[in-house]
Coordinates of C-alpha atoms in Angstrom, one line a residue:
M21 CA 51.0 20.7 22.1
N22 CA 51.3 20.5 18.3
K23 CA 48.3 18.3 18.2
Y24 CA 46.0 20.7 19.9
Y25 CA 47.4 24.1 18.9
K26 CA 44.6 24.8 16.5
H27 CA 42.0 24.2 19.2
I28 CA 44.0 26.5 21.5
L29 CA 44.1 29.3 18.9
S30 CA 40.3 29.0 18.3
A31 CA 39.7 29.1 22.1
I32 CA 41.9 32.2 22.4
F33 CA 40.0 33.8 19.6
F34 CA 36.7 33.0 21.3
V35 CA 37.9 34.6 24.5
M36 CA 39.2 37.7 22.7
V37 CA 35.8 38.2 21.0
F38 CA 34.0 37.6 24.2
L39 CA 36.1 40.1 26.2
F40 CA 36.0 42.7 23.4
W41 CA 32.2 42.8 23.3
R42 CA 31.6 42.2 27.0
V43 CA 34.0 44.9 28.3
G44 CA 33.9 47.5 25.5
Y45 CA 30.6 47.2 23.7
A46 CA 28.0 45.4 25.8
C47 CA 25.6 48.3 25.1
A48 CA 25.3 47.2 21.5
F49 CA 23.2 44.2 22.5
S50 CA 20.6 46.3 24.2
Y51 CA 20.6 48.5 21.2
H52 CA 19.8 45.6 18.9
E53 CA 17.3 43.9 21.2
Q54 CA 15.1 46.9 21.6
F55 CA 14.4 47.4 17.9
Q56 CA 12.5 44.2 17.3
M57 CA 9.7 42.2 18.8
F58 CA 10.2 38.5 18.3
M59 CA 6.8 36.8 18.8
V60 CA 6.3 33.1 19.2
T61 CA 3.4 32.8 16.8
K62 CA 2.7 31.1 13.5
S63 CA 1.8 34.4 11.8
Y64 CA 5.1 36.0 12.8
F65 CA 7.0 33.1 11.3
L66 CA 5.1 33.2 8.1
E67 CA 5.6 37.0 7.9
R68 CA 9.3 36.4 7.9
I69 CA 9.7 33.3 5.8
I70 CA 7.7 34.6 2.9
L71 CA 10.6 36.8 1.8
P72 CA 14.0 35.7 0.5
G73 CA 16.3 35.3 3.5
G74 CA 13.3 34.8 5.8
M75 CA 14.8 32.0 7.7
A76 CA 18.0 33.9 8.3
D77 CA 15.9 36.9 9.4
Y78 CA 13.7 34.7 11.7
L79 CA 16.7 32.9 13.3
G80 CA 18.6 36.2 13.7
E81 CA 15.7 37.7 15.6
F82 CA 15.3 34.6 17.6
F83 CA 18.9 34.9 18.9
V84 CA 18.7 38.7 19.2
Q85 CA 15.8 38.4 21.7
F86 CA 18.4 36.8 24.1
Y87 CA 20.4 40.1 23.9
Y88 CA 17.9 41.1 26.7
F89 CA 20.8 39.8 28.8
P90 CA 24.0 41.4 27.4
L91 CA 26.0 38.4 28.7
F92 CA 23.9 36.1 26.4
G93 CA 24.5 38.5 23.5
T94 CA 28.2 38.4 24.1
L95 CA 28.2 34.6 24.1
I96 CA 26.0 34.4 20.9
V97 CA 28.3 36.7 18.9
S98 CA 31.4 34.9 20.2
I99 CA 30.1 31.5 19.2
F100 CA 29.0 32.7 15.7
L101 CA 32.4 34.3 15.0
T102 CA 34.3 31.3 16.2
A103 CA 32.1 28.9 14.3
I104 CA 32.7 30.9 11.1
Q105 CA 36.5 30.6 11.7
I106 CA 36.3 26.8 12.3
L107 CA 34.0 26.2 9.3
T108 CA 36.4 28.3 7.1
W109 CA 39.3 26.1 8.2
K110 CA 37.3 22.9 7.3
L111 CA 36.9 24.4 3.8
L112 CA 40.6 25.4 3.7
K113 CA 41.6 21.8 4.4
I114 CA 39.6 20.5 1.5
F115 CA 41.7 22.8 -0.8
S116 CA 44.8 21.0 0.5
A117 CA 45.8 23.7 3.0
V118 CA 48.8 22.9 5.2
D119 CA 48.3 23.1 8.9
Y120 CA 50.4 26.3 9.1
A121 CA 47.8 28.0 7.0
Y122 CA 45.3 27.7 9.9
I123 CA 45.9 31.4 10.7
F124 CA 44.1 32.3 7.4
S125 CA 40.9 30.8 8.7
F126 CA 40.5 33.7 11.1
L127 CA 40.3 36.4 8.3
P128 CA 36.6 36.1 7.4
S129 CA 35.7 36.3 11.1
I130 CA 38.0 39.4 11.5
F131 CA 36.4 41.1 8.5
L132 CA 32.9 40.3 9.8
W133 CA 33.8 41.4 13.3
R134 CA 34.9 44.7 12.0
Y135 CA 31.8 45.1 9.9
M136 CA 29.6 44.3 12.9
G137 CA 31.0 47.5 14.4
N138 CA 28.3 49.2 12.2
E139 CA 25.4 49.1 14.6
S140 CA 23.0 48.7 11.7
V141 CA 24.3 45.2 10.7
L142 CA 21.7 42.6 11.6
L143 CA 22.5 39.2 13.0
S144 CA 20.6 37.7 10.1
F145 CA 23.7 38.4 8.0
V146 CA 25.8 36.4 10.4
V147 CA 23.4 33.6 10.4
A148 CA 23.4 33.5 6.6
I149 CA 27.2 33.3 6.5
V150 CA 27.2 30.3 8.9
A151 CA 24.5 28.7 6.7
A152 CA 26.5 29.4 3.6
L153 CA 29.6 27.7 5.0
V154 CA 27.7 24.7 6.1
F155 CA 26.1 24.5 2.6
D156 CA 29.6 24.7 1.1
L157 CA 30.8 21.8 3.2
G158 CA 27.8 19.8 2.2
Y159 CA 28.4 20.5 -1.4
V160 CA 32.0 19.3 -1.5
A161 CA 31.0 16.2 0.4
I162 CA 28.9 15.2 -2.6
K163 CA 30.8 13.0 -5.1
N164 CA 28.2 12.2 -7.7
N165 CA 27.9 14.9 -10.5
V166 CA 24.2 14.4 -10.8
A167 CA 23.7 15.0 -7.1
R168 CA 26.0 18.1 -7.4
I169 CA 23.9 19.5 -10.2
I170 CA 20.7 19.1 -8.1
C171 CA 22.5 20.6 -5.1
G172 CA 23.8 23.5 -7.3
T173 CA 20.4 24.3 -8.7
L174 CA 17.5 23.2 -6.6
G175 CA 19.7 23.3 -3.4
V176 CA 20.9 26.8 -4.2
T177 CA 17.4 27.9 -5.0
A178 CA 16.1 26.7 -1.6
F179 CA 19.1 28.3 0.1
Y180 CA 18.3 31.6 -1.6
W181 CA 14.7 31.5 -0.3
L182 CA 15.8 30.6 3.2
F183 CA 18.9 32.7 3.7
G184 CA 18.7 35.3 1.0
A185 CA 21.4 36.9 -1.2
M186 CA 24.2 35.0 0.6
A187 CA 23.3 32.4 -2.0
F188 CA 25.5 34.3 -4.4
S189 CA 28.5 33.7 -2.1
V190 CA 27.6 30.0 -2.2
V191 CA 27.6 30.2 -6.0
L192 CA 30.9 31.9 -6.1
F193 CA 32.3 29.1 -3.9
I194 CA 30.9 26.5 -6.3
V195 CA 32.6 28.2 -9.2
I196 CA 35.9 28.3 -7.4
Y197 CA 35.7 24.7 -6.3
N198 CA 34.7 23.5 -9.8
Y199 CA 37.1 25.5 -11.8
K200 CA 39.5 22.6 -12.6
S201 CA 36.9 20.3 -14.1
K202 CA 35.3 20.8 -17.5
I203 CA 32.4 18.6 -16.5
N204 CA 31.7 20.8 -13.4
V205 CA 31.7 23.9 -15.5
I206 CA 28.1 22.9 -16.4
I207 CA 27.3 22.8 -12.6
S208 CA 28.8 26.2 -12.1
V209 CA 27.0 27.8 -15.0
S210 CA 23.7 26.2 -13.9
A211 CA 24.2 27.5 -10.3
I212 CA 24.8 31.0 -11.5
L213 CA 21.8 31.1 -13.9
V214 CA 19.4 29.5 -11.5
T215 CA 20.4 31.9 -8.7
I216 CA 20.0 34.9 -10.8
T217 CA 16.7 33.7 -12.2
T218 CA 15.4 33.0 -8.7
A219 CA 16.3 36.5 -7.6
L220 CA 14.5 38.0 -10.6
V221 CA 11.4 35.9 -10.0
F222 CA 11.2 37.0 -6.4
Y223 CA 11.7 40.6 -7.6
R224 CA 8.9 40.3 -10.1
F225 CA 6.4 39.5 -7.3
S226 CA 7.7 42.0 -4.8
S227 CA 7.8 45.8 -4.2
Y228 CA 11.4 45.8 -3.1
P229 CA 14.1 47.4 -5.3
L230 CA 16.1 45.0 -7.5
F231 CA 19.5 45.6 -5.9
R232 CA 18.2 44.2 -2.5
F233 CA 17.5 40.8 -4.1
F234 CA 21.1 40.5 -5.1
L235 CA 22.7 42.0 -1.9
G236 CA 20.2 41.1 0.8
I237 CA 16.9 42.3 2.1
N238 CA 17.2 42.0 5.8
Y239 CA 20.9 41.9 6.4
F240 CA 21.1 45.7 7.2
R241 CA 18.7 47.8 9.2
F242 CA 18.4 50.6 6.6
P243 CA 16.5 49.3 3.5
T244 CA 18.0 51.8 1.1
Q245 CA 21.6 51.1 2.0
I246 CA 24.0 48.2 1.4
P247 CA 27.5 49.0 2.7
I248 CA 30.3 48.0 0.4
M249 CA 31.8 46.2 3.4
Q250 CA 28.9 43.7 3.3
V251 CA 29.7 42.8 -0.3
F252 CA 33.4 42.4 0.6
V253 CA 32.6 40.0 3.4
M254 CA 30.3 38.0 1.2
I255 CA 33.1 37.6 -1.4
A256 CA 35.7 36.9 1.3
V257 CA 33.7 34.1 2.8
A258 CA 33.4 32.4 -0.6
S259 CA 37.0 33.0 -1.8
M260 CA 39.0 32.5 1.3
P261 CA 39.4 28.7 0.6
L262 CA 41.6 29.7 -2.4
L263 CA 44.4 30.3 0.1
G264 CA 44.2 26.6 0.6
L265 CA 45.7 26.0 -2.8
M266 CA 49.2 26.7 -1.5
E267 CA 50.9 23.4 -2.2
K268 CA 54.3 24.6 -1.1
K269 CA 54.8 23.7 2.6
L270 CA 55.2 26.7 4.8
N271 CA 58.0 26.6 7.3
K272 CA 57.5 27.5 10.9
K273 CA 59.2 30.9 10.6
I274 CA 56.9 32.0 7.8
A275 CA 53.9 30.6 9.6
L276 CA 54.9 32.5 12.8
G277 CA 55.3 35.7 10.8
L278 CA 51.9 35.2 9.2
G279 CA 50.4 34.6 12.6
I280 CA 51.9 37.8 14.0
F281 CA 50.7 39.7 11.0
V282 CA 47.1 38.5 11.2
V283 CA 46.9 39.2 14.9
G284 CA 48.4 42.7 14.5
F285 CA 46.1 43.3 11.5
G286 CA 43.1 42.3 13.6
V287 CA 44.1 44.4 16.6
V288 CA 44.5 47.5 14.4
Y289 CA 41.7 46.8 11.8
I290 CA 38.7 45.8 14.0
P291 CA 38.4 48.9 16.1
T292 CA 38.2 51.1 13.0
G293 CA 34.7 49.8 12.4
F294 CA 33.4 51.0 15.8
K295 CA 32.5 54.8 15.8
S296 CA 33.2 55.9 19.4
L297 CA 30.6 58.6 19.4
N298 CA 27.8 56.2 18.3
Y299 CA 28.7 53.8 21.0
E300 CA 29.0 56.5 23.6
V301 CA 25.4 57.5 23.0
M302 CA 24.4 53.8 23.0
Q303 CA 26.1 53.2 26.3
Y304 CA 24.5 56.2 28.0
D305 CA 21.1 55.3 26.6
Y306 CA 21.4 51.7 27.8
L307 CA 22.3 52.9 31.3
V308 CA 19.3 55.2 31.3
R309 CA 17.1 52.3 30.2
I310 CA 18.2 50.2 33.2
G311 CA 18.4 53.1 35.6
N312 CA 22.1 52.7 36.5
W313 CA 22.6 56.3 37.4
E314 CA 25.8 55.7 39.4
K315 CA 27.5 54.1 36.3
I316 CA 26.6 57.1 34.1
I317 CA 28.2 59.4 36.6
E318 CA 31.2 57.1 36.9
I319 CA 31.9 57.0 33.2
S320 CA 31.4 60.7 32.9
D321 CA 34.0 61.3 35.7
K322 CA 36.5 59.4 33.5
Q323 CA 35.6 61.2 30.3
N324 CA 33.3 64.1 29.6
P325 CA 30.3 63.2 27.5
R326 CA 30.8 64.4 23.9
T327 CA 27.3 64.6 22.4
P328 CA 24.1 66.5 23.5
Q329 CA 22.3 63.2 24.0
S330 CA 25.1 61.9 26.3
V331 CA 25.1 65.2 28.3
A332 CA 21.3 65.0 28.7
C333 CA 21.6 61.4 30.0
L334 CA 24.3 62.6 32.5
N335 CA 22.2 65.4 33.7
L336 CA 19.2 63.1 34.2
A337 CA 21.5 60.8 36.2
L338 CA 22.7 63.7 38.3
A339 CA 19.0 64.8 38.9
E340 CA 18.0 61.3 39.8
K341 CA 20.8 61.1 42.4
G342 CA 20.0 64.7 43.7
Q343 CA 23.3 66.1 42.4
L344 CA 22.3 68.2 39.5
G345 CA 22.6 71.5 41.3
E346 CA 25.7 70.4 43.1
R347 CA 27.8 68.9 40.2
M348 CA 26.4 69.8 36.8
F349 CA 29.2 72.2 36.0
N350 CA 31.8 69.6 36.9
Y351 CA 31.1 68.4 33.4
F352 CA 30.8 69.8 29.9
Q353 CA 27.5 71.5 29.3
N354 CA 26.0 72.7 26.0
G355 CA 23.0 74.9 26.8
H356 CA 19.5 73.7 27.5
E357 CA 19.9 71.1 24.7
G358 CA 21.9 69.2 27.3
L359 CA 18.9 69.0 29.6
V360 CA 16.2 67.9 27.1
P361 CA 17.4 67.7 23.5
S362 CA 15.0 69.0 20.9
F363 CA 12.8 66.5 19.1
V364 CA 14.4 64.9 16.0
R365 CA 12.8 62.4 13.6
D366 CA 14.9 59.4 14.5
F367 CA 14.3 55.9 15.8
F368 CA 16.9 56.0 18.6
L369 CA 17.7 59.5 19.9
P370 CA 14.2 60.2 21.1
L371 CA 14.3 57.2 23.5
S372 CA 16.4 58.7 26.2
T373 CA 14.7 62.1 25.7
A374 CA 11.4 60.3 26.4
E375 CA 12.8 59.0 29.7
I376 CA 13.7 62.5 30.7
Y377 CA 10.2 63.8 30.0
L378 CA 8.7 60.8 31.8
R379 CA 10.6 61.4 35.0
L380 CA 9.9 65.1 35.0
G381 CA 6.1 64.3 34.7
M382 CA 5.7 65.3 31.0
V383 CA 3.8 62.0 30.1
N384 CA 2.4 63.1 26.8
S385 CA 5.7 64.5 25.5
S386 CA 7.3 61.2 26.5
M387 CA 4.6 59.3 24.6
R388 CA 5.1 61.5 21.5
N389 CA 8.8 60.8 21.4
L390 CA 8.3 57.1 21.8
F391 CA 5.5 56.9 19.2
E392 CA 7.6 58.8 16.6
A393 CA 10.6 56.6 17.3
Q394 CA 8.5 53.5 16.8
E395 CA 7.3 54.7 13.5
A396 CA 10.8 55.8 12.4
I397 CA 12.4 52.3 12.8
P398 CA 14.0 51.9 9.3
N399 CA 13.1 48.3 8.7
Y400 CA 9.6 48.8 10.0
R401 CA 9.9 46.4 13.0
K402 CA 8.2 47.0 16.3
S403 CA 10.3 47.8 19.4
V404 CA 9.8 45.8 22.6
R405 CA 11.2 48.6 24.7
I406 CA 9.0 51.3 23.1
T407 CA 5.9 49.1 23.2
K408 CA 6.4 48.4 26.9
R409 CA 6.7 52.1 27.7
L410 CA 3.7 53.0 25.5
A411 CA 1.6 50.4 27.4
E412 CA 2.7 51.9 30.7
L413 CA 2.0 55.5 29.7
N414 CA -1.4 54.6 28.3
I415 CA -2.3 53.1 31.7
I416 CA -1.2 56.3 33.4
N417 CA -3.4 58.2 30.9
E418 CA -6.2 55.7 31.7
D419 CA -6.4 54.6 28.1
Y420 CA -6.8 51.0 29.1
E421 CA -7.9 49.6 25.8
V422 CA -4.9 51.0 24.0
A423 CA -2.7 49.7 26.8
K424 CA -4.2 46.2 26.5
K425 CA -3.4 46.1 22.8
Y426 CA 0.3 46.7 23.5
L427 CA 0.3 44.3 26.4
K428 CA -1.2 41.5 24.3
M429 CA 1.6 41.9 21.8
L430 CA 4.2 41.7 24.5
S431 CA 2.5 38.6 26.0
K432 CA 3.6 36.7 22.9
T433 CA 7.3 37.4 23.5
L434 CA 9.8 35.5 25.7
F435 CA 11.2 38.1 28.1
Y436 CA 8.2 40.5 28.4
K437 CA 5.3 38.1 28.6
D438 CA 5.4 37.9 32.4
F439 CA 5.3 41.7 32.7
A440 CA 2.5 41.8 30.1
N441 CA 0.4 39.1 31.8
N442 CA 0.9 40.4 35.3
T443 CA 0.0 44.0 34.2
L444 CA -3.1 42.7 32.3
A445 CA -4.2 40.9 35.4
N446 CA -3.7 43.8 37.8
I447 CA -4.1 46.8 35.5
D448 CA -6.1 48.7 38.1
K449 CA -3.3 48.5 40.6
F450 CA -0.5 49.5 38.2
K451 CA -0.3 53.1 39.6
D452 CA 0.2 51.8 43.1
S453 CA 3.9 51.3 42.6
K454 CA 6.2 54.0 44.0
F455 CA 7.6 55.0 40.6
W456 CA 4.3 55.3 38.7
A457 CA 2.6 56.9 41.7
S458 CA 5.2 59.6 41.6
V459 CA 4.8 60.0 37.8
S460 CA 1.0 60.3 38.2
K461 CA 1.5 62.9 40.9
N462 CA 4.0 65.0 39.0
R463 CA 2.4 64.9 35.6
Y464 CA 0.5 67.8 34.0
Q465 CA -3.1 67.8 35.1
K466 CA -4.5 70.1 32.4
D467 CA -4.1 70.2 28.6
F468 CA -2.2 73.1 27.1
L469 CA 0.0 73.9 24.1
F470 CA 3.5 72.5 24.8
S471 CA 6.4 74.6 23.8
E472 CA 9.9 73.3 23.3
A473 CA 11.1 76.9 22.7
E474 CA 10.2 77.8 26.3
P475 CA 11.4 75.0 28.5
D476 CA 11.5 77.1 31.6
Q477 CA 7.8 77.8 31.3
M478 CA 7.2 74.0 30.9
Y479 CA 9.1 73.3 34.1
G480 CA 7.4 76.1 35.9
L481 CA 4.0 74.7 35.1
L482 CA 5.0 71.4 36.7
L483 CA 6.1 73.3 39.8
V484 CA 2.9 75.4 40.0
Q485 CA 0.8 72.2 40.2
N486 CA 3.2 70.3 42.5
G487 CA 5.9 72.4 44.2
K488 CA 7.5 69.3 45.6
N489 CA 8.6 68.1 42.2
R490 CA 12.2 68.5 43.0
M491 CA 13.4 67.3 39.5
A492 CA 11.3 70.0 37.9
F493 CA 12.8 72.6 40.2
D494 CA 16.3 71.3 39.4
Y495 CA 15.7 71.4 35.7
L496 CA 14.1 74.9 35.9
M497 CA 17.1 76.2 37.7
A498 CA 19.6 74.4 35.5
D499 CA 17.8 75.6 32.3
V500 CA 18.0 79.3 33.2
L501 CA 21.6 78.9 34.3
L502 CA 22.6 77.2 31.1
E503 CA 20.9 80.1 29.2
K504 CA 22.9 82.5 31.4
D505 CA 19.6 84.3 32.3
L506 CA 20.3 85.4 35.9
Q507 CA 17.3 87.6 36.1
K508 CA 15.0 84.5 35.6
F509 CA 17.1 82.7 38.1
I510 CA 16.4 85.4 40.7
N511 CA 12.7 85.1 39.9
Y512 CA 12.6 81.3 40.1
Y513 CA 15.0 80.2 42.9
Q514 CA 12.5 81.0 45.6
F515 CA 10.7 77.7 44.8
Y516 CA 13.5 76.0 46.6
K517 CA 11.6 75.5 49.9
D518 CA 8.7 73.7 48.4
A519 CA 11.2 71.5 46.5
G520 CA 12.6 70.4 49.9
Y521 CA 15.9 72.3 50.0
K522 CA 17.0 74.1 53.2
I523 CA 19.9 75.7 51.4
L524 CA 20.5 75.9 47.6
P525 CA 22.8 73.3 46.0
K526 CA 26.4 74.6 45.3
N527 CA 26.0 75.6 41.6
F528 CA 22.7 77.4 42.3
Q529 CA 24.4 79.2 45.2
E530 CA 27.1 80.4 42.9
A531 CA 24.6 81.8 40.5
L532 CA 22.7 83.6 43.3
I533 CA 26.0 85.0 44.8
F534 CA 27.2 86.2 41.4
A535 CA 23.8 87.8 40.6
Y536 CA 23.6 89.4 44.0
Y537 CA 27.1 90.8 43.9
K538 CA 26.6 92.2 40.4
T539 CA 23.4 94.0 41.5
H540 CA 24.6 95.2 45.0
G541 CA 28.3 95.5 44.6
S542 CA 28.9 93.4 47.7
L543 CA 27.5 90.3 49.5
S544 CA 26.1 92.2 52.4
G545 CA 22.5 91.2 53.1
I546 CA 22.6 88.1 50.8
P547 CA 19.8 85.7 51.7
P548 CA 20.9 83.1 54.3
I549 CA 20.5 80.1 51.9
V550 CA 24.2 80.1 50.8
T551 CA 27.0 78.6 52.7
T552 CA 30.1 80.3 54.1
N553 CA 32.4 78.0 52.0
V554 CA 30.8 79.0 48.7
V555 CA 30.8 82.7 49.7
N556 CA 34.5 82.5 50.5
D557 CA 35.3 80.7 47.3
F558 CA 33.5 83.4 45.3
Q559 CA 35.4 86.2 47.1
Q560 CA 38.7 84.5 46.2
F561 CA 37.5 84.0 42.7
I562 CA 36.4 87.6 42.2
Q563 CA 39.7 88.9 43.6
A564 CA 41.8 86.7 41.2
Y565 CA 39.5 87.6 38.3
S566 CA 39.9 91.3 38.9
R567 CA 43.7 90.9 39.0
N568 CA 44.4 88.5 36.1
I569 CA 41.7 86.7 34.2
Q570 CA 44.1 84.3 32.6
A571 CA 45.3 83.0 36.0
V572 CA 41.8 82.3 37.4
N573 CA 41.0 78.7 38.3
A574 CA 37.2 78.3 38.2
D575 CA 37.0 74.6 37.5
N576 CA 33.7 72.9 38.6
T577 CA 32.0 76.2 39.2
Y578 CA 29.2 78.0 37.4
Y579 CA 31.5 81.0 37.0
K580 CA 33.6 79.2 34.4
Y581 CA 30.5 78.4 32.3
L582 CA 29.0 81.9 32.8
L583 CA 32.1 83.9 31.9
N584 CA 33.4 81.4 29.2
L585 CA 36.6 80.9 31.1
K586 CA 39.1 78.3 29.9

């Protein structure tokens, strides 16, 4: 057991990382995968490699394309974090670390794990860390001082070009490793000067700001931001081997205490890097992307969505399952923004909004959101998800040449090339599929000025040209109810027959009953499109409401939303 305990601890760590990402944050992999387009072409490789850190960037994108399958993404991240832990231990041993100090080798991975909770951290940073640790091991394996000077100068220069600013972490390690020897001071000074000079030379021939050449160009999605946590991780990776200088042997009790501390520290510290609201939106958007409406409703049943974007995804799921008019007020609602959020200049939020527009039949509005999102990607990459949708929408609009341009780009990727090639070969039959035939049928047929300020008019136009567009009917009814405009509801609800309803869904019935009662003072003569159960429930509600407002239980009804009941 003593012989293999280190292997067992690393295996346990791998499993913990795997389960953490797989169970709690699998949506992060779709998030990252959709904001790049890794193409297997010479020009794409040269475009990446020409910048400092280009190899880290290229390899990072290569691995991220496999995030198309979240399981693969979970495996990749788990392997990288475990590899960093094992490589850190190998460096610790070189610094005379005792076996009981093995627990310290987990700290860089824990710091990085927590930092990766920031959804803008790119895998290129993780690749650069692994490369730096491998370079450090190679450096200490060199015994000849001349060879070390070459490695600490030319080698570090090459490393900087390939893996970017992580070279400064390598230089810090070289300084730490050489601090005892006067001869090696020359190597340390040379490494520092050469690396700084290299960064300045690259800066001289580039348009990037100076700080990015010292902190990393493509480690973080936002070009103008470098989180302090990134700098901390870079320093920690280089300096962690200092813990190996503990010559005094640790006894088992101290080692056990340290182990418990590190585990407890990780359990408490790592989740602080993951903002729950950000990942909630990511999870809802991922489920919209794959069309898993049942899962959206399932997670909403466990916890009400907390952002307008999440609410909009839930309402879309309810509409897709034919439950919007039955169950929308079982959940938190925040006005018509919870149906179709207003456009914002962002690279992520418009994506799920574009899906809502698409499924309603508002093709051009969907395209606008997608195009603006593509242009807003902070590091100027192209999105495979957006490009695929733009190709499809241009086919629906019969702009075939534009569609072909997008499809040819996708044909150079790994996981989208089959779709691209098949679509190119059968572009004239694309609209024959059930989904796209429905979109073509439901879409606006005439040009007009679109108004986000009048969504009910936009849904109404969809119904005028195709009364069987049930989703447009549901959104029209939901919109006026969310705006508490019962007069418009009375004007619009009569479209229900064309939409395929024999009786109104429950929440729509509640609105009709309330409006009718408010106008007539009773329910005598109410149209026979309401059910006895809903009528009886209203009568019980109105009696309780007239006696004691505080005692009214109106959960899962429109009355609660309409009257602002708690």
